[in-house]
Short mmCIF file of C-alpha atoms in Angstrom, two decimals:
data_model
loop_
_atom_site.label_atom_id
_atom_site.label_comp_id
_atom_site.label_asym_id
_atom_site.label_seq_id
_atom_site.Cartn_x
_atom_site.Cartn_y
_atom_site.Cartn_z
CA MET V 285 30.99 39.16 -21.69
CA THR V 286 28.23 40.94 -19.85
CA THR V 287 26.52 39.78 -16.67
CA ALA V 288 23.32 39.18 -18.56
CA GLN V 289 25.11 36.98 -21.07
CA ASN V 290 26.86 35.01 -18.23
CA ALA V 291 23.39 34.50 -16.62
CA SER V 292 21.93 33.32 -19.94
CA ASP V 293 24.78 30.93 -20.67
CA GLY V 294 24.42 29.55 -17.09
CA ALA V 295 20.69 29.00 -17.54
CA ASN V 296 21.15 27.28 -20.96
CA SER V 297 23.87 25.08 -19.41
CA GLY V 298 21.68 24.18 -16.48
CA LYS V 299 18.79 23.10 -18.72
CA ARG V 300 21.17 21.07 -20.93
CA ASN V 301 22.57 19.35 -17.81
CA ALA V 302 19.24 18.68 -16.46
CA TRP V 303 18.23 16.70 -19.69
CA ILE V 304 21.59 14.86 -19.60
CA LEU V 305 21.04 13.84 -16.04
CA THR V 306 17.43 12.76 -16.77
CA VAL V 307 18.74 10.31 -19.43
CA ALA V 308 21.53 9.20 -17.17
CA GLN V 309 18.88 8.75 -14.43
CA ALA V 310 16.92 6.45 -16.75
CA PHE V 311 19.97 4.22 -17.23
CA GLY V 312 21.52 4.31 -13.72
CA GLY V 313 18.13 4.35 -11.86
CA ALA V 314 17.46 0.83 -13.35
CA ASN V 315 20.36 -0.48 -11.31
CA ALA V 316 18.44 -0.84 -8.07
CA PRO V 317 15.28 -2.28 -9.52
CA ILE V 318 17.24 -5.12 -11.11
CA VAL V 319 18.98 -6.06 -7.81
CA ILE V 320 15.79 -5.71 -5.81
CA SER V 321 13.86 -7.93 -8.27
CA LEU V 322 16.48 -10.66 -8.37
CA GLY V 323 18.59 -10.39 -5.23
CA GLY V 324 16.35 -12.57 -3.05
CA LEU V 325 15.84 -15.14 -5.87
CA VAL V 326 19.52 -15.53 -6.42
CA GLY V 327 20.24 -15.45 -2.76
CA GLN V 328 17.73 -18.36 -2.40
CA GLN V 329 19.79 -20.32 -4.90
CA LEU V 330 23.23 -19.47 -3.56
CA SER V 331 22.94 -18.70 0.15
CA PRO V 332 24.18 -21.38 2.62
CA ASP V 333 21.77 -20.11 5.17
CA PRO V 334 18.00 -19.43 4.50
CA ASP V 335 18.16 -16.42 6.89
CA LEU V 336 20.62 -14.76 4.51
CA ILE V 337 18.64 -14.96 1.28
CA THR V 338 17.74 -11.19 1.34
CA LEU V 339 21.31 -10.19 2.25
CA PRO V 340 22.13 -9.16 -1.38
CA VAL V 341 19.29 -6.60 -1.40
CA SER V 342 20.25 -5.33 2.07
CA LEU V 343 23.80 -4.93 0.90
CA LEU V 344 22.57 -2.81 -2.02
CA ASN V 345 21.05 -0.40 0.44
CA LEU V 346 24.11 -0.57 2.83
CA GLY V 347 26.43 0.15 -0.09
CA LEU V 348 24.30 3.11 -1.16
CA ALA V 349 24.42 4.60 2.40
CA LEU V 350 28.20 4.07 2.87
CA GLY V 351 28.96 5.38 -0.61
CA THR V 352 27.24 8.82 -0.20
CA LEU V 353 30.08 10.58 1.74
CA PRO V 354 32.94 9.17 -0.43
CA ALA V 355 30.96 10.14 -3.56
CA ALA V 356 30.49 13.70 -2.25
CA TYR V 357 34.22 13.91 -1.61
CA VAL V 358 35.11 12.66 -5.10
CA MET V 359 32.82 15.16 -6.70
CA ARG V 360 33.93 17.97 -4.49
CA ARG V 361 37.61 17.13 -5.27
CA PHE V 362 37.37 16.32 -8.98
CA GLY V 363 34.01 17.79 -10.20
CA ARG V 364 30.52 16.38 -11.01
CA ARG V 365 31.42 14.92 -14.42
CA SER V 366 34.60 13.11 -13.31
CA GLY V 367 32.69 11.78 -10.28
CA TYR V 368 29.79 10.51 -12.27
CA LEU V 369 32.06 8.88 -14.90
CA PHE V 370 33.86 7.15 -12.00
CA GLY V 371 30.53 6.06 -10.63
CA THR V 372 29.39 4.53 -13.90
CA THR V 373 32.71 2.55 -13.99
CA ILE V 374 31.76 1.15 -10.54
CA GLY V 375 28.31 0.28 -12.04
CA MET V 376 29.78 -1.63 -14.92
CA VAL V 377 32.10 -3.56 -12.67
CA SER V 378 29.35 -4.30 -10.17
CA GLY V 379 27.19 -5.92 -12.82
CA LEU V 380 29.98 -8.10 -13.99
CA ILE V 381 30.98 -9.19 -10.48
CA ALA V 382 27.43 -10.10 -9.65
CA ALA V 383 27.04 -12.15 -12.91
CA MET V 384 30.37 -13.90 -12.10
CA GLY V 385 29.07 -14.78 -8.65
CA ILE V 386 26.01 -16.48 -10.24
CA ILE V 387 28.16 -18.33 -12.82
CA LEU V 388 30.58 -19.52 -10.17
CA SER V 389 27.78 -20.29 -7.60
CA SER V 390 29.48 -18.07 -5.13
CA PHE V 391 27.17 -16.24 -2.76
CA VAL V 392 30.11 -14.05 -1.45
CA ILE V 393 31.06 -12.86 -4.90
CA PHE V 394 27.39 -12.14 -5.78
CA CYS V 395 26.98 -10.12 -2.56
CA LEU V 396 30.16 -8.14 -3.36
CA GLY V 397 28.55 -7.24 -6.72
CA THR V 398 25.28 -6.12 -5.24
CA CYS V 399 27.07 -4.03 -2.57
CA MET V 400 29.22 -2.35 -5.34
CA ALA V 401 25.85 -1.66 -7.08
CA GLY V 402 24.92 0.33 -3.98
CA PHE V 403 28.09 2.32 -4.33
CA TYR V 404 27.04 3.18 -7.97
CA SER V 405 23.55 4.10 -6.72
CA SER V 406 25.16 6.68 -4.29
CA TYR V 407 26.27 8.62 -7.36
CA VAL V 408 22.96 8.12 -9.23
CA GLN V 409 21.01 9.49 -6.27
CA SER V 410 22.98 12.79 -6.40
CA TYR V 411 21.89 13.47 -9.98
CA ARG V 412 18.89 15.31 -8.57
CA PHE V 413 21.17 17.70 -6.72
CA ALA V 414 23.41 18.24 -9.77
CA ALA V 415 20.40 19.29 -11.87
CA ALA V 416 19.96 22.38 -9.69
CA ASP V 417 23.67 23.38 -9.76
CA ASN V 418 23.16 26.11 -12.48
CA ALA V 419 19.63 26.85 -11.53
CA SER V 420 17.93 28.58 -8.54
CA GLY V 421 14.53 29.24 -7.22
CA ALA V 422 11.62 27.91 -9.39
CA GLU V 423 14.00 26.72 -12.13
CA GLY V 424 16.01 24.61 -9.63
CA GLN V 425 12.83 23.00 -8.26
CA LYS V 426 11.66 22.09 -11.77
CA ALA V 427 15.16 20.74 -12.63
CA ILE V 428 15.11 18.43 -9.61
CA ALA V 429 11.70 17.09 -10.58
CA ARG V 430 12.56 16.76 -14.19
CA VAL V 431 15.47 14.42 -13.36
CA MET V 432 13.25 12.27 -11.16
CA VAL V 433 11.15 11.59 -14.34
CA GLY V 434 14.15 9.42 -15.44
CA GLY V 435 13.33 7.25 -12.55
CA LEU V 436 9.93 6.40 -14.16
CA VAL V 437 11.74 5.21 -17.26
CA ALA V 438 14.19 3.33 -15.08
CA ALA V 439 11.30 1.61 -13.27
CA ILE V 440 10.18 0.23 -16.65
CA ILE V 441 13.62 -0.58 -18.00
CA GLY V 442 14.90 -2.62 -15.00
CA PRO V 443 12.00 -5.17 -14.82
CA GLN V 444 11.88 -5.55 -18.52
CA LEU V 445 15.60 -6.26 -18.80
CA VAL V 446 15.17 -8.94 -16.09
CA ILE V 447 12.49 -10.62 -18.36
CA TRP V 448 14.44 -10.24 -21.63
CA THR V 449 17.94 -11.32 -20.37
CA ARG V 450 17.41 -13.70 -17.42
CA ASP V 451 18.19 -16.69 -19.66
CA ALA V 452 20.78 -15.03 -21.86
CA VAL V 453 23.62 -17.08 -20.45
CA PRO V 454 22.86 -20.73 -21.15
CA GLY V 455 22.41 -22.90 -18.10
CA THR V 456 22.86 -19.91 -15.58
CA ALA V 457 19.60 -18.19 -14.74
CA PHE V 458 19.79 -14.44 -14.15
CA ALA V 459 23.44 -14.03 -14.90
CA GLY V 460 22.48 -12.28 -18.19
CA SER V 461 20.26 -9.81 -16.24
CA PHE V 462 23.26 -8.61 -14.17
CA ILE V 463 25.42 -8.37 -17.27
CA SER V 464 22.69 -6.08 -18.70
CA GLN V 465 22.83 -4.07 -15.43
CA GLY V 466 26.58 -3.41 -16.20
CA LEU V 467 25.74 -2.54 -19.85
CA LEU V 468 23.18 0.12 -18.69
CA ALA V 469 25.94 1.79 -16.76
CA ALA V 470 28.13 1.55 -19.81
CA LEU V 471 25.42 3.36 -21.89
CA ALA V 472 25.34 6.11 -19.16
CA PHE V 473 29.00 6.82 -19.57
CA PRO V 474 28.85 8.69 -22.98
CA VAL V 475 25.72 10.53 -21.82
CA LEU V 476 27.54 11.85 -18.67
CA TRP V 477 30.66 12.67 -20.62
CA ASN V 478 28.70 15.53 -22.21
CA LEU V 479 27.88 17.06 -18.68
CA ARG V 480 29.17 20.54 -18.36
CA GLY V 481 30.76 21.80 -15.18
CA SER V 482 28.89 24.17 -12.93
CA SER V 483 29.12 27.72 -13.70
CA VAL V 484 29.80 28.34 -9.99
CA LYS V 485 33.46 28.22 -9.34
CA LYS V 486 35.05 27.37 -6.03
CA SER V 487 35.90 30.57 -4.20
CA THR V 488 39.22 31.46 -2.83
CA GLY V 489 40.74 33.66 -0.17
CA THR V 490 38.32 35.32 2.31
CA ALA V 491 35.31 33.62 0.77
CA ASP V 492 36.67 30.23 1.78
CA ALA V 493 36.84 31.43 5.36
CA ALA V 494 33.08 31.92 5.30
CA GLU V 495 32.49 28.26 4.50
CA ARG V 496 30.82 26.80 7.68
CA PRO V 497 31.87 23.58 9.35
CA LEU V 498 29.39 20.74 8.65
CA MET V 499 28.45 20.45 12.39
CA GLN V 500 27.38 24.04 12.36
CA ILE V 501 25.26 23.53 9.31
CA LEU V 502 23.80 20.45 10.90
CA MET V 503 22.55 22.48 13.87
CA SER V 504 20.57 24.80 11.55
CA PRO V 505 16.81 24.15 12.28
CA ARG V 506 16.10 24.55 8.48
CA TYR V 507 18.66 21.87 7.47
CA LEU V 508 17.48 19.53 10.23
CA LEU V 509 13.91 19.83 9.04
CA ALA V 510 14.93 19.12 5.37
CA ILE V 511 16.84 15.98 6.55
CA ALA V 512 14.05 14.88 8.72
CA THR V 513 11.56 15.17 5.89
CA GLY V 514 13.80 13.18 3.56
CA VAL V 515 14.52 10.55 6.16
CA VAL V 516 10.91 10.09 7.08
CA SER V 517 9.57 10.17 3.49
CA TYR V 518 12.13 7.59 2.09
CA GLY V 519 12.57 5.59 5.18
CA LEU V 520 8.82 4.90 5.72
CA MET V 521 8.35 4.18 2.00
CA THR V 522 11.08 1.55 2.09
CA PHE V 523 9.85 0.19 5.45
CA VAL V 524 6.30 -0.37 4.08
CA MET V 525 7.17 -1.36 0.50
CA THR V 526 9.68 -4.04 1.65
CA ALA V 527 7.02 -5.72 3.72
CA SER V 528 4.03 -5.37 1.48
CA PRO V 529 4.60 -8.19 -1.08
CA VAL V 530 5.09 -10.65 1.78
CA ALA V 531 2.01 -9.35 3.64
CA MET V 532 -0.12 -9.51 0.48
CA VAL V 533 0.76 -13.19 -0.06
CA GLY V 534 0.38 -13.88 3.70
CA HIS V 535 -3.22 -12.59 3.49
CA GLY V 536 -4.17 -14.88 0.64
CA HIS V 537 -3.36 -12.87 -2.51
CA SER V 538 -1.33 -14.23 -5.37
CA ILE V 539 2.29 -13.52 -6.23
CA ASP V 540 1.12 -11.90 -9.48
CA GLN V 541 -1.25 -9.56 -7.55
CA ALA V 542 1.67 -8.66 -5.24
CA ALA V 543 3.90 -7.97 -8.11
CA LEU V 544 1.24 -5.86 -9.83
CA GLY V 545 0.79 -3.90 -6.62
CA ILE V 546 4.58 -3.05 -6.46
CA GLN V 547 4.46 -2.06 -10.14
CA TRP V 548 1.73 0.42 -9.45
CA HIS V 549 3.62 1.74 -6.47
CA ILE V 550 6.70 2.39 -8.54
CA LEU V 551 4.70 4.11 -11.16
CA ALA V 552 3.09 6.25 -8.41
CA MET V 553 6.53 7.06 -7.08
CA TYR V 554 7.92 8.66 -10.29
CA GLY V 555 4.79 9.47 -12.34
CA PRO V 556 3.91 12.68 -10.36
CA SER V 557 7.40 14.02 -11.14
CA PHE V 558 6.03 15.61 -14.40
CA VAL V 559 4.07 18.07 -12.15
CA THR V 560 5.78 18.09 -8.80
CA GLY V 561 8.27 20.84 -9.79
CA ARG V 562 5.38 23.17 -10.92
CA LEU V 563 3.49 22.39 -7.76
CA MET V 564 6.43 23.42 -5.69
CA VAL V 565 6.72 26.71 -7.54
CA ARG V 566 3.08 27.35 -7.15
CA PHE V 567 2.50 26.31 -3.56
CA GLY V 568 5.99 26.05 -1.98
CA LYS V 569 8.31 23.20 -1.42
CA GLU V 570 7.36 22.85 2.24
CA ARG V 571 3.68 22.62 1.57
CA ILE V 572 4.18 19.99 -1.07
CA ALA V 573 6.44 17.94 1.26
CA ALA V 574 3.75 18.31 3.96
CA ILE V 575 1.16 16.98 1.61
CA GLY V 576 3.51 14.13 0.89
CA LEU V 577 3.70 13.14 4.52
CA LEU V 578 -0.05 13.31 4.81
CA LEU V 579 -0.47 10.96 1.86
CA ILE V 580 1.99 8.53 3.43
CA GLY V 581 0.02 8.64 6.65
CA SER V 582 -3.19 8.12 4.62
CA SER V 583 -1.58 5.08 3.01
CA ALA V 584 -1.13 3.53 6.44
CA ALA V 585 -4.75 4.34 7.38
CA VAL V 586 -5.95 2.64 4.20
CA ALA V 587 -3.74 -0.45 4.93
CA LEU V 588 -5.12 -0.65 8.51
CA SER V 589 -8.69 -0.54 7.25
CA GLY V 590 -8.71 -4.10 5.62
CA PHE V 591 -6.83 -6.85 3.94
CA ASP V 592 -8.54 -6.95 0.51
CA ILE V 593 -6.32 -6.50 -2.54
CA ALA V 594 -7.87 -3.08 -3.04
CA HIS V 595 -6.66 -1.98 0.35
CA PHE V 596 -3.08 -3.07 -0.41
CA TRP V 597 -3.07 -1.54 -3.91
CA VAL V 598 -4.56 1.83 -2.94
CA SER V 599 -2.27 2.02 0.07
CA LEU V 600 0.86 1.39 -2.13
CA ILE V 601 -0.28 4.08 -4.66
CA LEU V 602 -0.76 6.63 -1.94
CA LEU V 603 2.62 5.64 -0.45
CA GLY V 604 4.18 6.15 -3.91
CA VAL V 605 2.77 9.58 -4.52
CA GLY V 606 3.50 10.70 -0.88
CA TRP V 607 7.17 9.63 -1.30
CA ASN V 608 7.39 11.67 -4.52
CA PHE V 609 6.03 14.82 -2.95
CA GLY V 610 7.96 14.40 0.34
CA PHE V 611 11.30 13.38 -1.08
CA ILE V 612 11.50 15.90 -3.91
CA GLY V 613 10.23 18.65 -1.62
CA ALA V 614 12.93 17.60 0.89
CA THR V 615 15.65 17.72 -1.77
CA SER V 616 14.56 21.22 -2.69
CA MET V 617 14.66 22.25 0.90
CA VAL V 618 18.20 21.00 1.23
CA GLY V 619 19.14 23.39 -1.62
CA ASP V 620 18.27 26.36 0.50
CA CYS V 621 20.62 25.35 3.23
CA HIS V 622 24.11 25.81 1.74
CA THR V 623 26.32 28.01 -0.22
CA PRO V 624 27.92 26.85 -3.50
CA ALA V 625 31.20 26.07 -1.61
CA GLU V 626 29.31 24.00 0.96
CA ARG V 627 27.19 22.17 -1.52
CA SER V 628 29.04 18.79 -1.76
CA LYS V 629 29.39 18.14 1.97
CA VAL V 630 25.90 19.31 2.81
CA GLN V 631 24.33 17.07 0.13
CA GLY V 632 26.55 14.18 1.02
CA ALA V 633 25.62 14.40 4.65
CA ASN V 634 21.96 14.58 3.81
CA ASP V 635 22.14 11.46 1.55
CA PHE V 636 24.21 9.55 4.15
CA LEU V 637 21.55 10.09 6.78
CA VAL V 638 18.56 9.40 4.40
CA PHE V 639 19.97 6.28 2.87
CA GLY V 640 21.48 5.02 6.05
CA THR V 641 17.89 5.17 7.32
CA VAL V 642 16.72 3.32 4.20
CA ALA V 643 19.27 0.55 4.82
CA CYS V 644 18.07 0.16 8.42
CA ALA V 645 14.43 0.11 7.20
CA SER V 646 15.12 -2.69 4.67
CA PHE V 647 16.97 -4.69 7.39
CA PHE V 648 14.23 -4.56 9.96
CA SER V 649 11.00 -4.48 7.93
CA GLY V 650 10.94 -8.15 7.29
CA SER V 651 11.73 -9.32 10.76
CA LEU V 652 9.16 -6.92 12.30
CA LEU V 653 6.52 -8.14 9.81
CA HIS V 654 7.32 -11.76 10.82
CA SER V 655 7.33 -11.08 14.50
CA SER V 656 4.46 -8.46 14.96
CA GLY V 657 2.52 -8.42 11.69
CA TRP V 658 1.38 -6.10 8.90
CA GLU V 659 -0.75 -3.98 11.23
CA THR V 660 2.30 -3.02 13.44
CA ILE V 661 4.27 -1.91 10.32
CA ASN V 662 1.49 0.63 9.50
CA TRP V 663 0.87 1.75 13.02
CA ILE V 664 4.53 2.86 13.21
CA VAL V 665 3.98 5.02 10.10
CA LEU V 666 1.46 7.32 11.73
CA PRO V 667 3.51 8.73 14.60
CA ALA V 668 6.70 8.98 12.50
CA CYS V 669 4.90 11.11 9.94
CA ALA V 670 3.21 13.30 12.75
CA LEU V 671 6.63 13.87 14.28
CA VAL V 672 7.98 15.76 11.23
CA LEU V 673 4.71 16.98 9.86
CA VAL V 674 3.98 19.39 12.85
CA PRO V 675 7.20 21.57 12.31
CA LEU V 676 6.78 21.17 8.46
CA VAL V 677 3.22 22.42 8.58
CA TRP V 678 4.26 25.37 10.88
CA ARG V 679 6.89 26.30 8.24
CA ALA V 680 4.72 25.72 5.35
CA ALA V 681 2.01 27.95 6.87
CA ARG V 682 4.27 30.97 6.56
CA PRO V 683 3.77 33.17 3.54
CA LEU V 684 5.73 32.03 0.49
CA SER V 685 7.74 35.22 0.44
CA ALA V 686 8.95 34.43 3.91
CA ALA V 687 9.50 30.71 3.47
#
C-alpha cells in the first residue's frame, strides 16, 4: 500500500471516528446534566445535614477530576476503544447505584453513584482529544469542534429525560431519571464498539527513548499556556454558573427565570461548536481562545452593571460562548504539545488540572456567594482572565505561520 493510500485511509478513519465520537458525546454528555439537575434535589431529600445537600454534585466533579489520570492510563495501556467501553460500563453501573440509593433512601449510596458518574465523565471528556488522533492541523481542529456539537444534543437530552422519567418508578421520585442515565451509557456502548484504533502505532526501540518525561513537558511554556487557558476558561465558567441560579433568585427573579437563563447558557456553550473549528482554521486557535477569555471577562462586566434579568441572561450567554471558544481553543493548543507516544499522559495531565480546578470551583462558589455576594464572584473573573489573556494575546499576535 502506498504512502498516499495510507494517508487517505487514515483521513477516512479519522472522519468516521469523529462522527462516532460525536454520537457517543450526545449520549455520554447527558450524564453530567442529569446529575447537576437532580443532585441537589435528591440531596435535599436524603441528606442528614442541610450543609451537604449539594455534595452529590460536588462528588460528580471530584470523580471527574480524580478519574482523568486513571482513564488516561487505561487508554494508553489498552487503547481508546477498550478504554471507552470500560468507561460506558462505569456509566451504566453509576446510574443504577444512584437509583438504588434513592430507592433505599441512602444518601451514601446515592453519593457513590454520582461520584462514579464523574469517573464516567472523565472518559467522555477525552472524546474531544480522540477525535483528532487521526487528523492534524485544520482537520484536527474541526474534528475537536465537531465532537463538541454532541454536547449540544446532550444538553437537550439530559433535562428532557429528567422530565420524562422522574416518576417512572412508582413512589420514588427521580429514581427513573438515574436509571435512564445508565441506559444512555448502554446506548453509547455499541456506538463506541465501532471506533477504530488510531493509525499511529506505539513506537519501539530508539523512538521510545525520545519520549519526554511528563515533568519536562509540563515545563514547556506552550503546554503551560494551553493548560492555563483551559483551567481559566472552564474554571471560571463553572465558578459563575454554579452561583448564578442562586444569585438570580436572591435578587428577586423566579426559579423559572433562573432555569431559563441556565438553559440559554448551555445552548451558548455548545451552539458555536458548529463554527468554532472553522474559525480556528481561519484565525488561529490562540486568537479564538483569546476572544473566548475576552467574552468571559465581558460577561462579568455585564453582570456587574445591574441585577435585572436581562443582565443575568446576557452575562450567562456571553459566558457560554466564551467558554466554547476558550476551551476548544485550549484543547487544540494541547494537541500541539505532544508526540503520538506522549499523547495519553499529556492529555490526562491536562484534564486532571482542568477538572481538578472545576471541582474546586464548584465547591467554593456557593460559599463565596453566601459570604461575599454576587459582585465578588464577578470581580474575581476579571483579573483571572487578564492573567492568562496577556501571554495568550502575545502568542496570538504572532503570524499564523509562526504560531
